Coordinates of C-alpha atoms in Angstrom, one line a residue:
Chain G
M11 CA 19.0 185.7 -73.4
G12 CA 19.5 189.2 -72.1
R13 CA 17.2 191.0 -69.7
R14 CA 14.1 192.9 -71.1
V15 CA 13.4 196.0 -69.2
L16 CA 10.3 198.3 -68.9
I17 CA 10.5 201.8 -67.5
T18 CA 7.6 203.9 -66.6
G19 CA 7.8 207.7 -67.1
L20 CA 10.3 207.8 -69.8
A21 CA 9.8 211.5 -70.4
T22 CA 10.4 212.3 -66.8
F23 CA 13.9 213.2 -65.5
W24 CA 14.4 209.9 -63.8
G25 CA 13.0 207.7 -66.6
G26 CA 15.1 209.2 -69.2
R27 CA 18.4 209.2 -67.1
L28 CA 17.7 205.5 -66.3
A29 CA 17.0 204.5 -69.9
Q30 CA 20.3 206.3 -70.8
A31 CA 22.2 204.3 -68.2
L32 CA 20.7 201.0 -69.2
E33 CA 21.4 201.5 -73.0
A34 CA 25.1 201.2 -72.2
D35 CA 24.6 197.7 -70.7
P36 CA 25.0 195.0 -73.4
S37 CA 23.4 192.5 -71.2
I38 CA 19.9 194.3 -71.5
D39 CA 18.3 193.3 -74.8
V40 CA 15.3 195.4 -74.7
I41 CA 14.4 198.6 -73.0
I42 CA 10.8 199.9 -73.3
G43 CA 9.7 203.3 -72.0
L44 CA 6.2 204.3 -71.3
D45 CA 5.0 207.9 -71.1
D46 CA 2.3 210.2 -72.3
R47 CA 4.7 212.7 -73.4
E48 CA 7.7 212.4 -75.7
P49 CA 11.3 211.6 -74.2
T50 CA 13.2 214.6 -73.2
V51 CA 16.6 213.2 -73.7
A52 CA 18.4 211.5 -76.6
L53 CA 18.0 207.7 -76.6
E54 CA 19.8 205.2 -78.7
R55 CA 17.7 202.0 -78.6
T56 CA 15.0 202.5 -76.1
E57 CA 11.6 201.8 -77.5
F58 CA 9.2 204.7 -76.6
L59 CA 5.5 203.8 -76.3
R60 CA 3.0 206.5 -75.7
T61 CA 0.3 205.4 -73.2
D62 CA -2.0 207.2 -70.8
R63 CA -0.6 208.3 -67.4
S64 CA -2.3 205.5 -65.4
Y65 CA -1.1 202.7 -67.7
S66 CA -4.5 201.2 -68.3
I67 CA -3.1 199.1 -71.2
L68 CA 0.2 197.9 -69.3
A69 CA -1.0 194.3 -68.9
R70 CA -1.1 193.9 -72.8
I71 CA 2.3 195.6 -73.2
V72 CA 3.8 193.3 -70.6
R73 CA 2.3 190.2 -72.1
A74 CA 3.3 191.1 -75.6
T75 CA 6.9 192.1 -74.9
G76 CA 7.7 189.6 -72.3
V77 CA 9.7 191.9 -70.0
D78 CA 11.2 190.3 -67.0
T79 CA 11.9 193.7 -65.2
V80 CA 9.6 196.6 -64.3
L81 CA 11.2 199.9 -63.1
H82 CA 8.5 202.2 -61.8
T83 CA 10.2 205.5 -61.7
F84 CA 7.0 207.5 -62.5
L85 CA 5.8 208.6 -59.1
V86 CA 5.2 212.1 -58.2
V87 CA 7.3 213.0 -55.3
D88 CA 7.3 216.7 -55.5
S89 CA 4.0 218.4 -55.1
G90 CA 5.4 221.4 -57.0
A91 CA 6.1 219.2 -60.1
P92 CA 4.0 219.9 -63.3
E93 CA 2.6 216.5 -62.9
A94 CA 1.3 216.9 -59.5
R95 CA -2.2 217.8 -60.6
A96 CA -2.7 214.3 -61.9
M97 CA -1.0 212.9 -58.8
H98 CA -3.8 210.5 -57.9
D99 CA -4.0 209.0 -61.4
I100 CA -0.2 208.7 -61.7
N101 CA 0.7 207.4 -58.2
V102 CA -2.2 205.4 -57.2
I103 CA -3.9 204.3 -60.2
G104 CA -0.7 203.8 -62.3
T105 CA 0.7 201.7 -59.4
M106 CA -2.5 199.5 -59.2
N107 CA -2.3 198.8 -62.9
L108 CA 1.4 198.1 -62.9
C109 CA 0.9 195.6 -59.9
A110 CA -2.0 194.1 -61.9
A111 CA 0.1 193.8 -65.1
A112 CA 3.2 192.4 -63.2
G113 CA 1.2 190.0 -61.2
A114 CA -1.1 188.6 -64.1
P115 CA -1.1 184.8 -64.4
G116 CA 1.7 183.6 -66.6
T117 CA 3.5 186.9 -66.5
S118 CA 7.3 187.1 -67.5
V119 CA 7.9 189.8 -64.8
R120 CA 10.4 188.6 -62.1
T121 CA 11.9 191.9 -60.8
V122 CA 9.9 195.2 -59.8
V123 CA 11.7 198.3 -58.6
V124 CA 9.8 201.2 -57.3
K125 CA 11.3 204.7 -56.8
S126 CA 9.5 206.1 -53.8
S127 CA 10.4 208.9 -51.4
S128 CA 11.4 209.5 -47.8
L129 CA 8.3 211.6 -47.7
V130 CA 6.5 208.4 -46.4
Y131 CA 8.1 209.2 -43.0
G132 CA 6.9 212.7 -42.8
S133 CA 8.7 215.2 -40.7
S134 CA 7.8 216.2 -37.2
R135 CA 9.3 217.1 -33.9
E136 CA 8.9 213.6 -32.5
D137 CA 11.0 212.0 -35.2
P138 CA 14.2 210.2 -34.5
A139 CA 17.3 211.7 -36.0
F140 CA 17.4 208.7 -38.5
F141 CA 14.5 206.8 -39.9
R142 CA 15.1 203.1 -40.4
E143 CA 13.0 201.3 -43.0
D144 CA 10.8 199.9 -40.2
T145 CA 10.4 203.1 -38.1
P146 CA 6.8 204.0 -38.1
R147 CA 5.7 207.7 -38.8
S148 CA 5.1 209.9 -35.9
H149 CA 1.9 211.2 -37.1
P150 CA -0.5 210.3 -39.8
P151 CA 0.0 212.2 -43.2
T152 CA -1.7 215.5 -43.6
N153 CA -1.0 216.3 -47.3
R154 CA -2.2 214.7 -50.4
L155 CA 1.3 213.7 -51.8
E156 CA 2.4 211.8 -48.5
R157 CA -0.9 210.1 -48.4
S158 CA -0.8 209.0 -52.0
L159 CA 2.9 207.6 -51.6
I160 CA 1.9 205.6 -48.5
E161 CA -0.9 204.1 -50.4
V162 CA 1.2 203.3 -53.4
E163 CA 3.7 201.5 -51.0
S164 CA 1.0 199.6 -49.4
Y165 CA -0.1 198.3 -52.8
V166 CA 3.5 197.4 -53.7
Q167 CA 3.9 195.5 -50.2
D168 CA 0.7 193.6 -50.9
F169 CA 2.0 192.8 -54.2
A170 CA 5.2 191.5 -52.9
L171 CA 3.3 189.4 -50.3
D172 CA 1.1 187.8 -53.0
H173 CA 4.2 187.0 -55.1
P174 CA 6.9 185.7 -53.1
E175 CA 8.8 184.5 -56.1
K176 CA 9.3 187.9 -57.5
A177 CA 11.9 190.3 -56.3
V178 CA 10.1 193.6 -55.3
S179 CA 12.0 196.5 -53.9
I180 CA 10.9 200.0 -52.8
L181 CA 13.6 202.5 -52.8
R182 CA 13.0 205.6 -50.4
Y183 CA 15.0 208.6 -51.7
S184 CA 15.7 211.7 -49.5
N185 CA 15.8 215.0 -51.4
V186 CA 17.9 215.0 -54.5
L187 CA 20.4 217.6 -55.8
G188 CA 22.8 217.4 -58.8
P189 CA 23.8 219.2 -62.0
N190 CA 20.6 218.5 -63.9
I191 CA 17.8 218.0 -61.6
A192 CA 15.0 220.5 -61.3
T193 CA 12.6 220.4 -58.3
S194 CA 10.9 222.8 -55.9
L195 CA 14.1 222.4 -53.8
T196 CA 16.5 223.4 -56.5
R197 CA 14.3 226.3 -57.5
A198 CA 14.4 227.6 -54.0
L199 CA 18.3 227.2 -53.9
E200 CA 18.4 229.4 -57.1
L201 CA 16.7 232.4 -55.6
P202 CA 19.0 235.3 -54.6
A203 CA 18.0 234.8 -50.9
V204 CA 17.1 231.2 -50.0
P205 CA 13.8 230.8 -48.1
S206 CA 14.3 229.6 -44.6
I207 CA 12.2 229.4 -41.5
A208 CA 13.6 232.0 -38.9
G209 CA 14.9 230.3 -35.8
F210 CA 15.0 226.9 -37.4
D211 CA 18.1 225.4 -38.9
P212 CA 17.4 221.8 -39.5
R213 CA 19.6 218.8 -40.7
W214 CA 19.1 217.9 -44.4
H215 CA 20.0 214.6 -45.8
L216 CA 20.6 214.6 -49.6
V217 CA 21.4 212.2 -52.4
H218 CA 23.1 213.0 -55.7
E219 CA 21.1 212.4 -58.9
E220 CA 23.8 210.1 -60.1
D221 CA 23.6 207.9 -57.1
V222 CA 19.8 207.9 -57.6
V223 CA 20.3 206.2 -60.9
R224 CA 23.0 203.9 -59.8
S225 CA 21.0 202.7 -56.9
L226 CA 17.9 202.0 -59.1
R227 CA 20.3 200.0 -61.3
F228 CA 21.8 198.3 -58.3
A229 CA 18.4 197.3 -57.0
M230 CA 17.5 195.8 -60.5
D231 CA 20.8 194.0 -60.9
R232 CA 20.9 192.6 -57.5
R233 CA 17.3 191.8 -57.5
L234 CA 17.0 193.5 -54.1
D235 CA 13.9 192.6 -52.1
G236 CA 12.3 194.8 -49.4
I237 CA 12.4 198.5 -48.7
Y238 CA 15.7 200.5 -48.8
N239 CA 16.5 204.1 -47.7
V240 CA 18.6 206.0 -50.0
A241 CA 20.6 209.1 -49.0
G242 CA 24.3 210.0 -49.1
D243 CA 26.6 210.0 -46.1
G244 CA 26.3 212.9 -43.6
L245 CA 23.8 215.6 -42.9
L246 CA 24.2 219.2 -43.2
P247 CA 22.3 222.0 -41.6
W248 CA 20.2 224.2 -44.0
S249 CA 22.4 227.2 -43.1
E250 CA 25.5 225.5 -44.4
I251 CA 23.8 224.3 -47.6
V252 CA 22.7 227.9 -48.3
A253 CA 26.2 229.2 -47.5
L254 CA 27.8 226.4 -49.7
A255 CA 25.5 227.8 -52.5
G256 CA 27.1 231.3 -51.9
K257 CA 23.6 232.6 -50.9
R258 CA 22.0 234.3 -47.9
R259 CA 19.0 233.1 -46.1
W260 CA 15.7 234.6 -46.4
Q261 CA 14.3 234.4 -42.9
L262 CA 10.5 233.9 -43.0
P263 CA 8.5 234.2 -39.7
W264 CA 7.7 230.8 -38.3
L265 CA 4.3 231.8 -37.3
G266 CA 1.8 231.4 -40.0
I267 CA 4.5 230.1 -42.4
E268 CA 1.8 228.0 -44.3
A269 CA 0.0 231.2 -45.1
T270 CA 3.3 232.8 -46.2
A271 CA 4.1 229.9 -48.4
Q272 CA 0.8 230.1 -50.0
A273 CA 1.2 233.8 -50.7
L274 CA 4.7 233.2 -52.2
R275 CA 3.3 230.5 -54.3
A276 CA 0.4 232.6 -55.6
A277 CA 2.8 235.5 -56.3
G278 CA 4.9 233.1 -58.2
V279 CA 8.0 233.8 -56.3
V280 CA 8.8 230.3 -55.0
N281 CA 6.8 227.2 -54.4
L282 CA 7.5 226.2 -50.7
T283 CA 5.5 222.9 -51.0
P284 CA 4.1 221.3 -47.7
D285 CA 6.9 218.5 -48.2
L286 CA 9.6 221.2 -48.2
L287 CA 8.2 223.1 -45.3
G288 CA 8.4 220.1 -43.0
V289 CA 12.0 219.5 -43.7
L290 CA 12.8 223.2 -43.5
R291 CA 11.4 223.0 -40.0
Y292 CA 12.5 219.7 -38.6
G293 CA 14.8 218.1 -41.1
R294 CA 14.9 214.4 -41.8
G295 CA 17.5 211.8 -41.7
L296 CA 17.6 208.3 -43.2
D297 CA 19.4 205.3 -41.9
T298 CA 20.9 203.8 -45.1
L299 CA 22.8 200.9 -43.5
K300 CA 20.5 198.3 -45.0
L301 CA 21.3 199.4 -48.6
K302 CA 25.0 199.6 -47.8
A303 CA 24.9 196.2 -46.2
A304 CA 23.5 195.0 -49.6
G305 CA 26.7 196.1 -51.1
F306 CA 25.9 199.6 -52.5
S307 CA 28.4 202.4 -52.1
F308 CA 27.6 206.1 -52.7
R309 CA 29.7 208.2 -55.0
F310 CA 28.6 211.5 -53.2
D311 CA 28.1 212.3 -49.7
T312 CA 25.6 215.0 -48.8
A313 CA 28.4 217.9 -48.8
A314 CA 29.8 216.7 -52.1
T315 CA 26.3 216.5 -53.5
V316 CA 25.7 220.2 -52.6
A317 CA 29.1 221.2 -54.0
D318 CA 28.4 219.4 -57.4
H319 CA 25.0 221.0 -57.6
V320 CA 26.4 224.5 -56.9
G321 CA 29.2 224.2 -59.4
S322 CA 26.9 223.3 -62.1
L323 CA 24.6 226.1 -61.1
R324 CA 27.4 228.6 -61.5
L325 CA 28.3 227.1 -64.8
R326 CA 24.7 227.3 -66.1
R327 CA 24.7 230.9 -64.9
T328 CA 27.7 231.7 -66.9
V329 CA 27.4 229.8 -70.1
G330 CA 23.8 228.7 -70.1
S331 CA 22.9 225.0 -70.4
P332 CA 26.0 223.0 -71.2
T333 CA 24.1 220.3 -73.0
P334 CA 22.0 221.2 -76.2
A335 CA 18.3 221.0 -75.8
Y336 CA 16.7 217.7 -77.3
R337 CA 13.6 217.5 -79.3
Y338 CA 12.0 214.1 -79.9
E339 CA 11.2 213.6 -83.7
E340 CA 9.1 210.4 -84.1
E341 CA 10.0 209.9 -87.7
V342 CA 13.8 210.2 -87.1
E343 CA 13.7 207.9 -84.1
Q344 CA 11.6 205.3 -86.0
F345 CA 13.9 205.5 -88.9
L346 CA 17.0 205.0 -87.0
R347 CA 15.6 202.0 -85.2
R348 CA 13.7 200.2 -88.1
S349 CA 15.1 201.3 -91.5
T350 CA 17.3 198.7 -93.4
A351 CA 19.2 201.8 -94.5
V352 CA 20.8 202.2 -91.1
V353 CA 24.2 200.5 -90.9
R354 CA 24.2 198.4 -87.6
E355 CA 27.3 197.0 -86.0
P356 CA 27.2 193.3 -86.4
T357 CA 26.3 191.5 -83.2
L358 CA 29.1 189.6 -81.6
V359 CA 28.5 185.9 -81.5
E360 CA 30.9 184.1 -79.3
Chain I
M11 CA -1.0 207.4 -34.1
P12 CA 1.8 205.5 -35.9
N13 CA 1.0 204.5 -39.4
A14 CA 1.1 200.7 -39.5
R15 CA 1.5 200.7 -43.4
V16 CA 5.1 202.0 -43.3
S17 CA 6.7 198.7 -42.4
H18 CA 9.0 196.1 -43.7
L19 CA 8.5 193.9 -46.6
P20 CA 8.6 190.3 -45.5
R21 CA 12.1 189.0 -45.4
R22 CA 13.2 186.4 -47.8
A23 CA 16.1 184.2 -48.6
Q24 CA 18.9 185.8 -50.4
P25 CA 18.7 185.5 -54.2
T26 CA 20.6 182.3 -55.6
P27 CA 24.1 183.1 -57.0
G28 CA 22.7 182.8 -60.6
D29 CA 20.5 185.7 -60.0
V30 CA 23.1 188.0 -58.9
A31 CA 25.0 190.2 -61.3
P32 CA 28.7 190.5 -60.8
P33 CA 29.5 192.9 -58.0
T34 CA 29.6 196.5 -59.1
E35 CA 33.1 198.1 -59.0
A36 CA 34.1 199.5 -55.6
V37 CA 33.4 203.3 -55.7
E38 CA 35.1 205.9 -53.8
T39 CA 32.8 208.4 -52.0
L40 CA 33.5 211.9 -52.9
R41 CA 33.7 213.8 -49.6
G42 CA 32.5 217.5 -49.9
A43 CA 34.2 220.3 -48.1
R44 CA 32.3 221.5 -45.0
L45 CA 31.8 225.0 -43.7
S46 CA 30.6 224.0 -40.2
D47 CA 31.3 221.3 -37.8
V48 CA 27.7 220.5 -37.1
D49 CA 27.5 216.7 -36.8
E50 CA 24.7 214.4 -38.0
F51 CA 22.9 214.9 -34.6
G52 CA 23.0 218.7 -34.9
R53 CA 25.8 219.1 -32.3
S54 CA 28.6 221.5 -33.0
E55 CA 31.9 221.4 -31.0
R56 CA 32.4 225.1 -31.9
A57 CA 29.1 226.1 -30.4
R58 CA 29.8 223.9 -27.5
A59 CA 33.2 225.7 -26.9
L60 CA 31.3 228.9 -26.9
A61 CA 28.8 227.7 -24.5
R62 CA 31.5 226.4 -22.3
Q63 CA 33.1 229.9 -22.4
F64 CA 29.8 231.4 -21.4
F65 CA 28.8 228.9 -18.7
D66 CA 32.2 228.4 -17.2
P67 CA 32.0 231.5 -14.8
I68 CA 28.6 230.3 -13.7
Y69 CA 29.9 226.7 -13.1
R70 CA 32.9 227.8 -11.2
S71 CA 32.0 230.9 -9.4
W72 CA 28.2 230.8 -9.1
F73 CA 27.5 227.0 -8.4
R74 CA 31.1 226.2 -7.4
A75 CA 30.5 222.7 -8.8
E76 CA 32.5 219.9 -7.1
W77 CA 32.6 216.4 -8.4
E78 CA 33.5 213.1 -6.6
G79 CA 33.8 209.6 -8.3
L80 CA 34.9 211.0 -11.7
E81 CA 36.9 207.9 -12.1
H82 CA 33.7 206.0 -12.6
L83 CA 33.3 207.6 -16.0
P84 CA 35.0 205.8 -18.9
A85 CA 37.6 207.5 -21.1
E86 CA 36.2 205.8 -24.1
G87 CA 33.2 203.7 -25.1
G88 CA 29.5 204.5 -24.8
A89 CA 27.8 204.8 -21.4
L90 CA 24.5 206.1 -20.4
L91 CA 24.6 208.7 -17.7
V92 CA 21.5 208.9 -15.4
A93 CA 20.9 211.7 -12.9
N94 CA 18.2 213.3 -10.8
H95 CA 16.5 216.3 -12.4
A96 CA 15.4 219.4 -10.5
G97 CA 14.9 223.2 -10.5
A98 CA 12.2 224.9 -12.4
L99 CA 14.7 225.8 -15.1
P100 CA 16.9 222.8 -14.4
P101 CA 20.6 223.7 -14.3
D102 CA 21.7 220.1 -13.6
A103 CA 21.9 219.4 -17.4
P104 CA 24.4 222.2 -18.3
V105 CA 26.4 221.5 -15.2
I106 CA 26.8 217.9 -15.8
M107 CA 27.6 218.4 -19.5
H108 CA 30.0 221.3 -18.8
G109 CA 31.7 219.3 -15.9
I110 CA 32.3 216.2 -18.0
E111 CA 33.5 218.0 -21.1
T112 CA 36.1 220.1 -19.2
E113 CA 37.2 217.2 -17.0
L114 CA 37.2 214.4 -19.4
H115 CA 37.3 216.3 -22.7
R116 CA 34.7 213.9 -24.0
P117 CA 31.4 215.2 -25.6
V118 CA 28.1 214.6 -23.8
Y119 CA 24.8 214.4 -25.6
G120 CA 21.8 215.2 -23.6
L121 CA 18.3 213.5 -24.3
G122 CA 15.5 215.9 -23.9
D123 CA 11.9 216.4 -24.8
H124 CA 10.8 217.0 -28.3
M125 CA 9.1 220.2 -27.5
F126 CA 12.4 221.9 -27.6
R127 CA 12.3 221.4 -31.4
D128 CA 9.2 223.5 -31.8
A129 CA 10.8 226.6 -30.3
P130 CA 12.5 228.8 -32.9
V131 CA 16.0 229.6 -32.0
V132 CA 15.9 227.7 -28.7
G133 CA 15.5 224.5 -30.5
T134 CA 18.5 225.2 -32.9
V135 CA 20.6 226.3 -30.0
W136 CA 19.7 223.3 -27.9
S137 CA 20.6 220.9 -30.7
R138 CA 23.9 222.7 -31.4
V139 CA 25.0 222.4 -27.8
G140 CA 24.3 218.7 -27.6
G141 CA 20.6 218.2 -27.2
V142 CA 18.9 215.2 -28.8
V143 CA 15.3 214.2 -28.9
G144 CA 14.9 211.5 -26.3
H145 CA 13.9 209.0 -28.9
P146 CA 15.1 205.4 -28.1
D147 CA 16.6 205.1 -31.6
N148 CA 18.7 208.3 -31.1
A149 CA 20.1 207.1 -27.7
E150 CA 20.9 203.6 -29.2
R151 CA 22.5 205.1 -32.1
L152 CA 24.8 207.4 -30.1
L153 CA 25.6 204.8 -27.5
R154 CA 26.2 201.8 -29.7
D155 CA 27.3 203.1 -33.2
H156 CA 29.1 206.2 -32.1
S157 CA 30.3 205.0 -28.4
Q158 CA 29.3 208.4 -27.0
L159 CA 28.4 209.5 -23.6
V160 CA 24.5 210.1 -23.3
L161 CA 22.9 212.0 -20.5
V162 CA 19.3 211.1 -19.7
F163 CA 17.0 212.3 -16.7
P164 CA 14.5 209.4 -16.4
E165 CA 12.1 211.5 -14.2
G166 CA 11.7 213.7 -17.2
A167 CA 9.3 216.7 -16.5
K168 CA 8.2 215.2 -13.3
G169 CA 11.5 216.2 -11.7
P170 CA 11.6 219.9 -12.4
S171 CA 7.9 220.2 -12.0
K172 CA 7.8 219.1 -8.4
T173 CA 7.5 221.8 -5.6
Y174 CA 10.1 222.7 -3.1
R175 CA 8.7 220.6 -0.3
H176 CA 9.4 217.4 -2.5
R177 CA 13.0 218.3 -3.0
Y178 CA 15.6 215.3 -3.3
Q179 CA 12.7 212.9 -3.4
L180 CA 13.1 211.2 -6.7
R181 CA 9.9 210.7 -8.8
R182 CA 9.3 207.4 -10.5
F183 CA 11.6 206.6 -13.4
G184 CA 9.0 206.3 -16.2
R185 CA 8.7 202.8 -17.6
G186 CA 12.4 202.1 -17.4
G187 CA 12.9 202.9 -21.1
F188 CA 16.4 204.1 -20.3
V189 CA 17.4 200.6 -19.0
E190 CA 16.2 198.9 -22.2
I191 CA 18.1 201.4 -24.2
A192 CA 21.4 200.5 -22.3
M193 CA 20.6 196.9 -22.5
R194 CA 20.1 196.9 -26.2
A195 CA 23.2 199.0 -26.8
G196 CA 25.2 196.9 -24.6
V197 CA 26.6 199.9 -22.4
P198 CA 26.7 200.5 -18.7
I199 CA 24.5 202.8 -16.9
I200 CA 26.4 205.4 -14.7
P201 CA 24.2 207.1 -12.1
I202 CA 24.9 210.5 -11.0
A203 CA 23.6 212.2 -7.9
V204 CA 23.3 215.9 -8.0
V205 CA 22.9 218.2 -5.0
G206 CA 22.1 221.9 -5.6
A207 CA 19.8 222.1 -8.5
E208 CA 16.7 222.0 -6.2
E209 CA 17.7 225.2 -4.5
A210 CA 18.9 227.0 -7.7
M211 CA 15.4 227.6 -8.7
P212 CA 12.7 226.1 -6.3
S213 CA 9.2 226.1 -7.4
L214 CA 6.8 227.2 -4.6
V215 CA 3.5 226.8 -6.2
S216 CA 2.5 224.9 -9.6
F217 CA -0.3 225.9 -11.9
P218 CA -1.2 222.8 -13.8
Q219 CA -4.4 224.2 -15.5
M220 CA -2.4 227.3 -16.8
A221 CA 0.3 224.8 -18.1
R222 CA -2.3 222.8 -19.9
R223 CA -3.7 226.0 -21.5
L224 CA -0.2 227.1 -22.5
R225 CA 0.7 223.7 -23.7
L226 CA 3.8 223.6 -21.3
P227 CA 4.9 220.7 -19.2
Y228 CA 4.5 222.9 -16.0
V229 CA 4.1 226.6 -15.0
P230 CA 5.4 227.3 -11.5
L231 CA 5.9 230.4 -9.3
T232 CA 9.6 230.2 -8.3
A233 CA 11.3 231.8 -5.4
N234 CA 13.6 233.5 -7.9
L235 CA 10.5 235.3 -9.4
L236 CA 9.8 236.6 -6.0
A237 CA 13.3 237.5 -5.3
F238 CA 14.4 239.1 -8.7
G239 CA 11.2 239.8 -10.4
P240 CA 10.7 238.8 -14.2
A241 CA 14.6 238.4 -14.3
G242 CA 14.0 235.5 -11.9
A243 CA 12.7 233.4 -14.8
A244 CA 16.2 232.9 -16.0
M245 CA 18.4 233.5 -12.9
W246 CA 19.4 230.9 -10.5
F247 CA 20.3 231.2 -7.0
P248 CA 23.9 230.4 -6.1
A249 CA 23.4 227.2 -4.5
K250 CA 26.5 225.1 -4.0
F251 CA 26.6 222.2 -6.4
R252 CA 28.0 218.8 -5.5
L253 CA 27.8 215.9 -7.9
R254 CA 28.7 212.3 -7.2
V255 CA 29.3 209.7 -9.9
L256 CA 28.3 206.3 -8.7
P257 CA 29.9 202.9 -9.8
P258 CA 28.8 201.9 -13.1
H259 CA 25.9 199.4 -13.3
N260 CA 26.5 196.6 -15.8
L261 CA 23.2 195.1 -16.9
G262 CA 24.7 191.8 -18.1
E263 CA 22.1 191.3 -20.9
K264 CA 23.0 190.4 -24.5
P265 CA 22.7 193.6 -26.6
G266 CA 20.6 193.9 -29.6
Q267 CA 17.8 191.8 -28.7
A268 CA 14.4 192.5 -30.0
R269 CA 12.8 192.4 -26.5
Y270 CA 13.9 192.3 -22.9
S271 CA 12.2 191.0 -19.9
R272 CA 9.8 193.7 -18.5
S273 CA 10.6 192.6 -14.9
R274 CA 14.4 192.7 -15.4
V275 CA 14.0 196.2 -16.8
M276 CA 11.9 197.5 -14.0
E277 CA 14.1 195.7 -11.5
A278 CA 17.4 197.5 -12.8
S279 CA 15.5 200.8 -13.1
E280 CA 14.4 200.6 -9.4
T281 CA 17.9 199.5 -8.3
I282 CA 19.4 202.6 -10.1
R283 CA 16.7 204.9 -8.7
L284 CA 17.3 203.8 -5.2
A285 CA 21.1 204.1 -5.7
I286 CA 20.8 207.7 -6.6
Q287 CA 18.2 208.3 -3.9
E288 CA 20.6 206.7 -1.2
A289 CA 23.5 208.8 -2.5
L290 CA 21.4 212.0 -2.3
Y291 CA 20.4 211.3 1.3
E292 CA 24.1 210.5 2.2
M293 CA 25.2 213.8 0.6
L294 CA 22.4 215.9 2.3
R295 CA 23.4 214.3 5.7
V296 CA 26.8 215.9 5.4
R297 CA 25.7 219.2 3.8
R298 CA 26.0 222.0 6.3
S299 CA 24.7 224.8 4.2
I300 CA 22.7 225.2 1.0
W301 CA 25.0 228.0 -0.3
F302 CA 28.3 226.8 0.9
G303 CA 27.9 223.0 0.9

């Protein structure tokens, strides 16, 4: 029997991408995607199920479908994202319900993969150049997003302790770039002059969106256990990233940068989130040895990630979006999946 | 306060072979083209070359730095360089880094206080010319994984903050953290004794209360300020520099251990401190003039 996988946040960028990647794998029998909004990418055989954002009915779904793997991609990791208003419900309550469902007696779940963020390390002057998975934060978190992610991780770690027979992995991603991703960071890079803090030129560690999906699949396939940092090889100074994008830097005064950021946010120019400001000041590096030792290899290093992102940015500026917009039509999707009129390829039986 | 919640999940046995999917195909990593040569610690060889160009006249004509015992420095492999630290604006760090880079053609990374990172421009320049936050992780990574030379002043701010009447009397070497770093990384410690930095910018009086209010490690009144006015804040006296590299100190501990015996660490730390102190006394015994050596 093939694997049965449940993905949270199907309508988010990562949920959709991951579902698309899993559909190509014949060893996966069933893919179920949860979200409160409709999927934003075309999916062949993924079953979409509309739920509330904190997954209060997850336990029932898990019991009914008998999934063996839960991929928790729906965590807010960008306080500039549209979902950030409901951050507490999504991150904390959602994860609590997920742990409860995956840990219920007699459950079929054996593997849990959680997509977290390097924000749990924070960003401060005392930091080491590279964070290992066991490096403690230099200071307690000061913003809501970091606090909620740390809380989420602590629930997942408790869950792992209570269920030693299950493979539970937390993947901590550094900032992502790529052809399709849209975050506070990518929007900042699209401005004619890219915001920077004058006098600071920190090192940035990036990961390509493709490597994000690949590493999530890797964690699932290998049934990784524990915490893993994910970021491409090499670090680039912010000035170089901006130069690679063919842009100039917009030097903001470092004194009162929080107030400046707030004013820019209010004026709708750019959303320099507290999570971005920290990295714009001190940078953040991740030690990815643990993931590499487990057998993962990255397709893009940090510089190639920037180059790929910039290339697609230029293409989009010239010809618009290269992929046609997708609109979810419930009747069509249901018809294609259920109707006897649809010609299906016969399943190969050996 | 470090947050205890960010930690390891409990380690468990590897999954059984039946669990494991076939190995994913080997992927070749795409390497993007770079525009700068800033490395992953923030150092740039181009920035270093520029700094050397600027500092060379100071090194050669102002301080007239002279070395002995350069043969103790390895041509390759990691080593932790430990020196005495002095002068209100300590010139010993740039002199040692410049000297070794021009003599041995090997980069030197200097461990420093994280307060540098808070200063705009200064922090960036400091990082480009080889400054790294003195975090044990950083030092170990440079020494063990990158086999580099790392310079550290175990006295920390206690060295440059002392006043002129305590010159060439080494302060305590902290808790011996530098010894533990070298033990863990499995590299030798090479002590360097520096004569000249004390007289380049001597502190006459220190104002600890003002320092606390300004959140600086120390605020001194230097002889340079009296002699040159405000320009004296960044102007050294042309004291003659003599540097002596002492024989490497091999610690003989197994690298990579989780912990090392406190007493061994403190013992080695004290041995190295005494070796530098002895060398300093010896060098001062034969020094005829502060300005001509």
